[in-house]
Structures are given as C-alpha cells and as structure tokens.
Tab-separated table of C-alpha atoms in Angstrom:
chain	number	residue	atom	x	y	z
A	1	MET	CA	127.674	49.510	-19.163
A	2	MET	CA	127.801	49.907	-22.888
A	3	ALA	CA	125.441	51.007	-25.653
A	4	GLU	CA	125.404	50.528	-29.393
A	5	THR	CA	123.142	50.339	-32.388
A	6	VAL	CA	122.517	46.754	-33.443
A	7	THR	CA	120.580	45.117	-36.244
A	8	ILE	CA	117.794	42.696	-35.399
A	9	ALA	CA	115.343	40.612	-37.414
A	10	GLY	CA	111.958	42.291	-37.267
A	11	HIS	CA	108.592	41.605	-38.819
A	12	GLY	CA	108.799	39.380	-41.865
A	13	GLY	CA	112.513	38.883	-41.284
A	14	ASP	CA	113.238	42.523	-42.167
A	15	ARG	CA	116.519	43.754	-40.758
A	16	ILE	CA	115.904	46.842	-38.619
A	17	ALA	CA	118.089	48.953	-36.349
A	18	ALA	CA	117.733	48.904	-32.585
A	19	TYR	CA	119.424	50.856	-29.817
A	20	PHE	CA	120.834	48.409	-27.286
A	21	ALA	CA	122.363	49.013	-23.866
A	22	ARG	CA	123.487	46.615	-21.148
A	23	PRO	CA	125.599	46.269	-18.034
A	24	LEU	CA	129.095	44.895	-18.673
A	25	GLY	CA	129.072	42.106	-16.098
A	26	PRO	CA	128.391	38.432	-16.727
A	27	GLY	CA	124.749	38.590	-15.709
A	28	PRO	CA	122.277	37.057	-15.642
A	29	TYR	CA	120.308	40.232	-16.307
A	30	PRO	CA	116.600	40.664	-16.862
A	31	ALA	CA	115.758	42.529	-20.040
A	32	VAL	CA	113.395	45.225	-21.254
A	33	VAL	CA	112.056	46.220	-24.664
A	34	VAL	CA	111.575	50.002	-24.820
A	35	VAL	CA	108.889	51.089	-27.286
A	36	HIS	CA	109.397	54.648	-28.485
A	37	HIS	CA	106.680	57.274	-28.781
A	38	MET	CA	105.133	58.733	-31.900
A	39	PRO	CA	107.828	61.392	-32.438
A	40	GLY	CA	110.182	58.548	-33.137
A	41	TRP	CA	113.392	56.758	-32.241
A	42	ASP	CA	114.782	59.858	-30.602
A	43	GLU	CA	117.456	60.801	-28.112
A	44	ALA	CA	114.970	60.901	-25.250
A	45	THR	CA	113.908	57.300	-25.787
A	46	LYS	CA	117.502	56.194	-26.170
A	47	GLY	CA	118.126	57.903	-22.830
A	48	ILE	CA	115.378	55.786	-21.278
A	49	THR	CA	117.068	52.701	-22.699
A	50	LEU	CA	120.340	53.770	-21.068
A	51	ARG	CA	118.531	54.275	-17.773
A	52	PHE	CA	117.430	50.651	-17.744
A	53	ALA	CA	120.970	49.476	-18.463
A	54	SER	CA	122.269	51.591	-15.596
A	55	ARG	CA	119.794	49.801	-13.324
A	56	GLY	CA	120.937	46.336	-14.330
A	57	TYR	CA	118.791	45.475	-17.340
A	58	ALA	CA	119.712	44.567	-20.877
A	59	ALA	CA	117.528	47.018	-22.781
A	60	ILE	CA	116.675	47.386	-26.430
A	61	CYS	CA	114.700	49.997	-28.339
A	62	PRO	CA	113.776	48.824	-31.833
A	63	HIS	CA	113.539	51.513	-34.520
A	64	LEU	CA	109.889	51.100	-35.472
A	65	HIS	CA	110.228	53.676	-38.276
A	66	TYR	CA	113.331	52.112	-39.786
A	67	ARG	CA	111.674	51.006	-43.003
A	68	GLU	CA	110.414	54.505	-43.767
A	69	GLY	CA	113.567	56.342	-42.729
A	70	GLY	CA	116.363	54.207	-41.352
A	71	GLY	CA	118.999	56.449	-42.870
A	72	SER	CA	117.230	59.684	-41.994
A	73	SER	CA	116.844	61.692	-38.829
A	74	PRO	CA	114.215	60.368	-36.378
A	75	ASP	CA	111.891	63.307	-37.039
A	76	ASP	CA	111.990	62.825	-40.818
A	77	ALA	CA	111.348	59.102	-40.351
A	78	ALA	CA	108.462	59.825	-37.970
A	79	ALA	CA	106.969	62.276	-40.459
A	80	ALA	CA	107.175	59.668	-43.212
A	81	VAL	CA	105.360	57.180	-40.983
A	82	ARG	CA	102.764	59.791	-40.098
A	83	ALA	CA	102.161	60.467	-43.786
A	84	ARG	CA	101.405	56.767	-44.248
A	85	GLY	CA	98.983	56.526	-41.336
A	86	GLY	CA	101.243	55.067	-38.678
A	87	VAL	CA	102.858	51.723	-37.978
A	88	PRO	CA	100.580	48.744	-38.698
A	89	ASP	CA	99.950	46.711	-35.545
A	90	GLU	CA	101.065	43.438	-37.095
A	91	ARG	CA	104.352	44.980	-38.177
A	92	PHE	CA	104.926	46.363	-34.690
A	93	LEU	CA	104.267	42.945	-33.172
A	94	GLY	CA	106.752	41.361	-35.551
A	95	ASP	CA	109.397	43.926	-34.658
A	96	ALA	CA	108.719	43.542	-30.934
A	97	ALA	CA	108.904	39.762	-31.230
A	98	GLY	CA	112.280	40.163	-32.937
A	99	ALA	CA	113.507	42.371	-30.100
A	100	ILE	CA	112.353	39.821	-27.499
A	101	ASP	CA	114.092	37.005	-29.401
A	102	TYR	CA	117.278	39.077	-29.591
A	103	LEU	CA	117.275	39.668	-25.837
A	104	ARG	CA	116.584	36.040	-24.961
A	105	SER	CA	119.422	34.902	-27.259
A	106	LEU	CA	121.993	36.818	-25.213
A	107	PRO	CA	124.100	34.539	-22.989
A	108	TYR	CA	123.929	37.019	-20.116
A	109	CYS	CA	120.144	37.496	-20.283
A	110	SER	CA	118.184	35.790	-17.497
A	111	GLY	CA	115.387	34.997	-19.911
A	112	LYS	CA	112.950	37.337	-18.143
A	113	VAL	CA	111.821	40.054	-20.557
A	114	GLY	CA	109.502	42.985	-19.976
A	115	ALA	CA	108.303	45.819	-22.202
A	116	ILE	CA	107.565	49.490	-21.597
A	117	GLY	CA	106.107	52.017	-24.018
A	118	TYR	CA	105.198	55.660	-24.029
A	119	CYS	CA	102.390	57.520	-25.814
A	120	SER	CA	101.520	55.457	-28.928
A	121	GLY	CA	104.069	52.977	-27.576
A	122	GLY	CA	101.869	52.472	-24.509
A	123	ARG	CA	99.055	51.174	-26.681
A	124	GLN	CA	101.558	49.033	-28.563
A	125	VAL	CA	102.847	47.536	-25.310
A	126	PHE	CA	99.289	46.621	-24.320
A	127	LEU	CA	98.999	44.867	-27.665
A	128	ALA	CA	102.342	43.104	-27.192
A	129	ALA	CA	101.370	41.973	-23.697
A	130	CYS	CA	98.312	40.275	-25.216
A	131	SER	CA	100.252	38.625	-28.024
A	132	LEU	CA	103.908	38.002	-27.208
A	133	PRO	CA	105.878	36.022	-24.593
A	134	LEU	CA	106.521	38.815	-22.090
A	135	ASP	CA	106.941	38.512	-18.323
A	136	ALA	CA	105.800	42.045	-17.428
A	137	ALA	CA	104.573	45.151	-19.218
A	138	VAL	CA	104.251	48.879	-18.544
A	139	ASP	CA	101.882	51.145	-20.467
A	140	CYS	CA	102.737	54.816	-20.012
A	141	TYR	CA	99.759	56.918	-21.104
A	142	GLY	CA	98.898	54.935	-24.193
A	143	GLY	CA	95.744	56.258	-25.834
A	144	PHE	CA	93.089	54.354	-27.767
A	145	VAL	CA	93.427	51.146	-25.772
A	146	ALA	CA	89.723	51.099	-24.896
A	147	GLU	CA	88.461	54.266	-26.546
A	148	SER	CA	87.351	54.266	-30.152
A	149	PRO	CA	89.233	56.879	-32.132
A	150	PRO	CA	87.380	59.922	-33.438
A	151	GLU	CA	85.785	59.814	-36.859
A	152	GLY	CA	88.303	59.944	-39.665
A	153	MET	CA	91.258	58.539	-37.785
A	154	PRO	CA	93.335	55.790	-39.372
A	155	LEU	CA	92.101	52.255	-38.791
A	156	ARG	CA	95.589	51.444	-37.572
A	157	MET	CA	94.738	53.185	-34.310
A	158	ALA	CA	91.731	50.989	-33.554
A	159	PRO	CA	91.235	50.112	-29.870
A	160	VAL	CA	92.851	46.905	-28.638
A	161	ILE	CA	90.821	46.248	-25.503
A	162	ASP	CA	89.059	43.365	-27.251
A	163	ARG	CA	92.306	41.427	-26.783
A	164	ALA	CA	92.272	41.865	-22.993
A	165	ALA	CA	91.277	38.247	-22.413
A	166	ASP	CA	94.618	37.259	-23.942
A	167	LEU	CA	96.781	39.425	-21.650
A	168	ARG	CA	99.718	37.170	-20.878
A	169	CYS	CA	101.669	39.051	-18.210
A	170	PRO	CA	101.185	41.529	-15.356
A	171	LEU	CA	100.461	45.027	-16.657
A	172	LEU	CA	101.348	48.325	-14.963
A	173	GLY	CA	99.591	51.430	-16.276
A	174	LEU	CA	100.856	54.934	-15.488
A	175	PHE	CA	98.596	57.796	-16.479
A	176	GLY	CA	98.077	61.522	-15.976
A	177	ALA	CA	94.860	62.832	-14.443
A	178	GLU	CA	94.907	65.754	-16.888
A	179	ASP	CA	95.415	63.620	-19.994
A	180	SER	CA	92.703	63.525	-22.646
A	181	HIS	CA	94.077	60.513	-24.595
A	182	PRO	CA	93.802	58.449	-22.489
A	183	ALA	CA	91.427	60.338	-20.231
A	184	PRO	CA	90.838	58.902	-16.735
A	185	ALA	CA	87.438	57.604	-17.873
A	186	GLU	CA	89.155	55.507	-20.532
A	187	THR	CA	91.718	54.026	-18.156
A	188	ARG	CA	88.924	53.214	-15.679
A	189	ARG	CA	87.108	51.393	-18.493
A	190	THR	CA	90.269	49.452	-19.309
A	191	ALA	CA	90.689	48.554	-15.640
A	192	GLU	CA	87.090	47.325	-15.424
A	193	ILE	CA	87.589	45.028	-18.370
A	194	LEU	CA	90.875	43.682	-17.005
A	195	GLU	CA	89.126	43.011	-13.694
A	196	GLN	CA	86.366	41.150	-15.509
A	197	HIS	CA	89.022	38.928	-17.037
A	198	ARG	CA	90.806	38.586	-13.662
A	199	LYS	CA	94.082	39.839	-15.052
A	200	ALA	CA	97.038	40.936	-12.930
A	201	PHE	CA	97.425	44.693	-13.277
A	202	GLU	CA	97.959	47.951	-11.421
A	203	PHE	CA	96.955	51.361	-12.705
A	204	HIS	CA	98.144	54.616	-11.179
A	205	THR	CA	96.883	58.045	-12.205
A	206	PHE	CA	98.998	61.000	-11.122
A	207	PRO	CA	97.277	64.273	-10.197
A	208	GLY	CA	98.549	67.409	-11.876
A	209	ALA	CA	100.075	65.462	-14.758
A	210	GLY	CA	98.947	65.219	-18.347
A	211	HIS	CA	100.109	63.329	-21.377
A	212	GLY	CA	103.866	62.840	-21.614
A	213	PHE	CA	104.756	63.552	-17.992
A	214	PHE	CA	107.890	61.372	-18.218
A	215	ALA	CA	109.316	63.411	-21.115
A	216	THR	CA	112.114	65.497	-19.621
A	217	ASP	CA	112.654	67.378	-22.892
A	218	ARG	CA	109.059	68.577	-23.176
A	219	PRO	CA	106.878	71.073	-21.280
A	220	SER	CA	104.593	68.185	-20.340
A	221	TYR	CA	107.292	66.920	-17.941
A	222	ARG	CA	106.073	66.706	-14.350
A	223	VAL	CA	108.911	65.937	-12.040
A	224	GLU	CA	106.849	64.566	-9.138
A	225	ALA	CA	104.766	62.243	-11.318
A	226	ALA	CA	107.838	61.161	-13.272
A	227	ASN	CA	109.870	60.388	-10.161
A	228	GLN	CA	107.027	58.436	-8.587
A	229	GLY	CA	106.391	56.757	-11.916
A	230	TRP	CA	109.989	55.612	-12.259
A	231	GLN	CA	109.788	54.124	-8.764
A	232	ARG	CA	106.678	52.229	-9.810
A	233	VAL	CA	108.399	51.012	-12.991
A	234	PHE	CA	111.491	49.677	-11.255
A	235	ASP	CA	109.431	48.127	-8.485
A	236	TRP	CA	107.219	46.419	-11.091
A	237	PHE	CA	110.064	45.054	-13.153
A	238	GLY	CA	112.000	44.202	-9.993
A	239	ARG	CA	109.142	42.006	-8.834
A	240	HIS	CA	108.108	40.439	-12.115
A	241	LEU	CA	111.428	40.079	-13.905
A	242	ALA	CA	113.368	38.656	-10.960
A	243	SER	CA	114.916	35.270	-11.586
A	244	ALA	CA	113.232	32.351	-9.877
B	1	MET	CA	96.987	62.876	-29.632
B	2	CYS	CA	99.318	60.109	-30.765
B	3	SER	CA	96.866	59.465	-33.530
B	4	HIS	CA	98.651	59.709	-36.846
B	5	ALA	CA	95.427	61.364	-37.979
B	6	ILE	CA	96.387	63.642	-40.834
B	7	GLU	CA	94.863	65.627	-43.634
B	8	LYS	CA	96.734	65.164	-46.892
B	9	THR	CA	96.414	67.334	-49.936
B	10	SER	CA	98.229	67.316	-53.267
B	11	VAL	CA	100.184	70.475	-53.875
B	12	THR	CA	102.041	71.935	-56.825
B	13	GLY	CA	105.103	73.980	-56.026
B	14	SER	CA	108.556	73.766	-54.514
B	15	GLY	CA	110.120	73.685	-51.094
B	16	LYS	CA	113.627	74.239	-49.819
B	17	GLY	CA	114.887	71.516	-47.529
B	18	THR	CA	118.227	70.496	-46.102
B	19	LYS	CA	119.543	69.594	-49.564
B	20	GLY	CA	118.149	72.572	-51.452
B	21	TRP	CA	115.061	73.062	-53.558
B	22	PHE	CA	112.812	70.217	-54.605
B	23	SER	CA	109.370	69.781	-56.156
B	24	LEU	CA	106.524	69.143	-53.733
B	25	SER	CA	103.865	66.492	-54.151
B	26	THR	CA	101.908	66.625	-50.901
B	27	ALA	CA	101.149	68.658	-47.811
B	28	CYS	CA	100.414	66.643	-44.665
B	29	VAL	CA	98.588	68.551	-41.936
B	30	CYS	CA	97.848	67.365	-38.409
B	31	PHE	CA	97.237	68.698	-34.905
B	32	ASP	CA	99.354	66.440	-32.771
B	33	HIS	CA	102.565	66.181	-30.755
B	34	PRO	CA	105.414	68.332	-32.083
B	35	TYR	CA	108.961	67.132	-32.422
B	36	PHE	CA	110.687	70.376	-31.402
B	37	THR	CA	108.220	73.083	-30.333
B	38	PRO	CA	107.737	73.276	-26.545
B	39	LEU	CA	103.976	72.747	-26.627
B	40	GLU	CA	101.919	69.622	-26.016
B	41	ARG	CA	100.250	69.850	-29.408
B	42	THR	CA	100.933	71.911	-32.488
B	43	LEU	CA	99.548	72.323	-35.972
B	44	ASN	CA	102.139	70.451	-37.989
B	45	ILE	CA	102.602	70.795	-41.729
B	46	ASP	CA	104.993	68.662	-43.715
B	47	PHE	CA	105.524	69.746	-47.306
B	48	ILE	CA	106.952	66.632	-48.905
B	49	ASP	CA	107.770	64.794	-52.076
B	50	GLU	CA	106.818	61.241	-51.233
B	51	ALA	CA	108.793	59.810	-54.127
B	52	SER	CA	112.057	61.323	-52.932
B	53	GLY	CA	112.264	59.847	-49.448
B	54	PRO	CA	111.801	61.160	-45.912
B	55	GLU	CA	114.404	63.922	-46.186
B	56	ALA	CA	112.471	65.667	-48.967
B	57	ARG	CA	110.490	67.567	-46.354
B	58	VAL	CA	109.915	71.118	-45.224
B	59	ALA	CA	108.397	70.993	-41.762
B	60	VAL	CA	106.686	73.556	-39.565
B	61	GLU	CA	105.106	73.206	-36.120
B	62	LEU	CA	102.798	76.089	-35.200
B	63	SER	CA	100.842	77.032	-32.106
B	64	PRO	CA	97.076	76.900	-32.741
B	65	ASP	CA	96.789	80.702	-32.672
B	66	SER	CA	99.627	81.220	-35.108
B	67	ALA	CA	98.205	78.550	-37.413
B	68	ARG	CA	94.887	80.384	-37.531
B	69	ALA	CA	96.689	83.671	-38.160
B	70	LEU	CA	98.597	82.025	-40.984
B	71	MET	CA	95.354	80.812	-42.563
B	72	ARG	CA	94.020	84.366	-42.545
B	73	SER	CA	97.261	85.704	-44.004
B	74	ILE	CA	97.228	83.179	-46.816
B	75	GLN	CA	93.613	84.030	-47.614
B	76	LEU	CA	94.322	87.765	-47.584
B	77	ALA	CA	97.417	87.396	-49.745
B	78	LEU	CA	95.541	85.349	-52.330
B	79	GLU	CA	92.657	87.826	-52.411
B	80	ALA	CA	95.015	90.787	-52.730
B	81	GLY	CA	96.817	89.176	-55.627
C-alpha cells in the first residue's frame, strides 16, 4: 500500500489537501471517505485512513480546515476554525463531494464509495448520506443529529434529522452508552425517525464507553468497544461496498 | 462536546507564540475536546491575532478545577495590584 497527500477540488472548486492511501494492486477496490473529528486533520485520523487501505480500500481524508490553516499544524487550523464557529455544512458537503468524485475517478476504484466520520464528523457523515451519492455510511458518535444544540451554540451545529427522509444509503451508527453528545436518548430518537422513514440502518451502543471510544490516543479509548466497533465497520462496508 | 461553541472577547496585550511575541486581538474560550491534554473535555483558551493567521496563537487546555483556580488567581492578582 501507499499513502500521500493529494490535492482535490472541494466546495466551490477550491483546491484543498487530502490524505490518501490505497493498496498497490490493480483493484478494483471499494473506497471510503474518512471525515476527521473536531480536533482536526490529525495523525490519528490519518492512521484510520491507513487502516482502511491496509484492509483493501482506497481511502481519502479531506482536510476540512485547509482554508483556515492549510499551511499550519492541524491544531492551529482547528483552533482557527473554532474561532469562526466551525465548518459550514454546505462547505463540508462540497468538500465531501469532491472527495467522492476523486475516488470514483481512480481507474482501480470499483465505484463503490462509503463514508465514515467521528465526533463532529459523525454528524457530517449523516448529512452526507442524506445529500451525496454514497453506497454506505458510518456515524461514530456524532452529536446534534437529532438533538437541538444548547442555547448560544453556533447555528452551524443545527440538527440534521429533518433530512432523514433523504437518506440515500445504509447507515451504521456506533455510539457509547456513557456519551452525553449524543446521549442514548438522542440516538434512540434518531433511530425512531429512521424507522418511520423505513431507512436501512443499524445502531449499536456499547456499554462502558463514552464519546471518542475509538480514539487510541485519548483517555476515552475503550479497547473492547473499539475492537467490536471496527468489526462492525468492516462488516458493514464489506456488505455494502462489495462489487455486484 | 464537538460544538464549536465559544466565548470570544477582545483583548489588548501580547502573547508569545512559536515565532516570538505578537499583539493579541482576541481570546477564544470554550469547554470542549482538547487537542493534547489527556481529558475528555478541557477549558481551552486561544489567545490569537486573527489578522495574522492561525499560527499567531497561544493555546492552553486546562482541567475544569485548574481553570476555576486560575480565575480566582487572576481576580486576586488584579485586586492586589
């Protein structure tokens, strides 16, 4: 496999950086867009991108904070985004669409493309799954999908559950029972609405895990939940991104 | 809480970052995920100059208890002066 930083066309045709990893064979390979968490385009998320490549996927992680700090460290770029109230949803969707187009243009890509996101990226993946041509999606503990944000929060974090009727692909949700954003009550509410719309989805809530249980570089890491979660992820993508 | 919910306040003063001293324009304060500190949430303060780009930043991530202690220390120092 190999990995490199590439440039892709994002929202509005903006050129943004993306971390890209793939197996070295001729393919065809399914592909995955990895949506980084709020702390930014960091080493941990690049490691997740590598993990997908090692399992036979072409994987790309667009730098969603590139415009604010493409030449800076990920934490400085994330802080600049935070100071401006976060990434606007429409800009994220444009960047994600650019990443999907990039993957589908590759001669060794099977054409099947999924997306996975963590933390704020989980909410963004839900949004992408309702708006973009994806074949499967995974939301890892994305908050404010169904829950209205507390008073005073930026409008950019508005809930996205009102788009549930437009969900275009099977959705896997992986959550922690001890998480407060999203709390189990919120994920149950999301599940109820998806059921009302007869959407294909599976939600799993892991006991003893809170927010960020996949993050191996943080104290929130929970090895049992993370290992089971990874099995769920690869099973999900294995089923829904397999070539016909 | 993945929220990007921040309190911003204009400040007058200077900070020392990776490239030396610079004038500050703003302090951004939030209680959210840290980048480096091994806690789920920290009180994060970025002292920045927005006009000078993302690297014009002095950052701290504090546990809730130490943030409250810092508030008291700042208040006491100002009153003593």
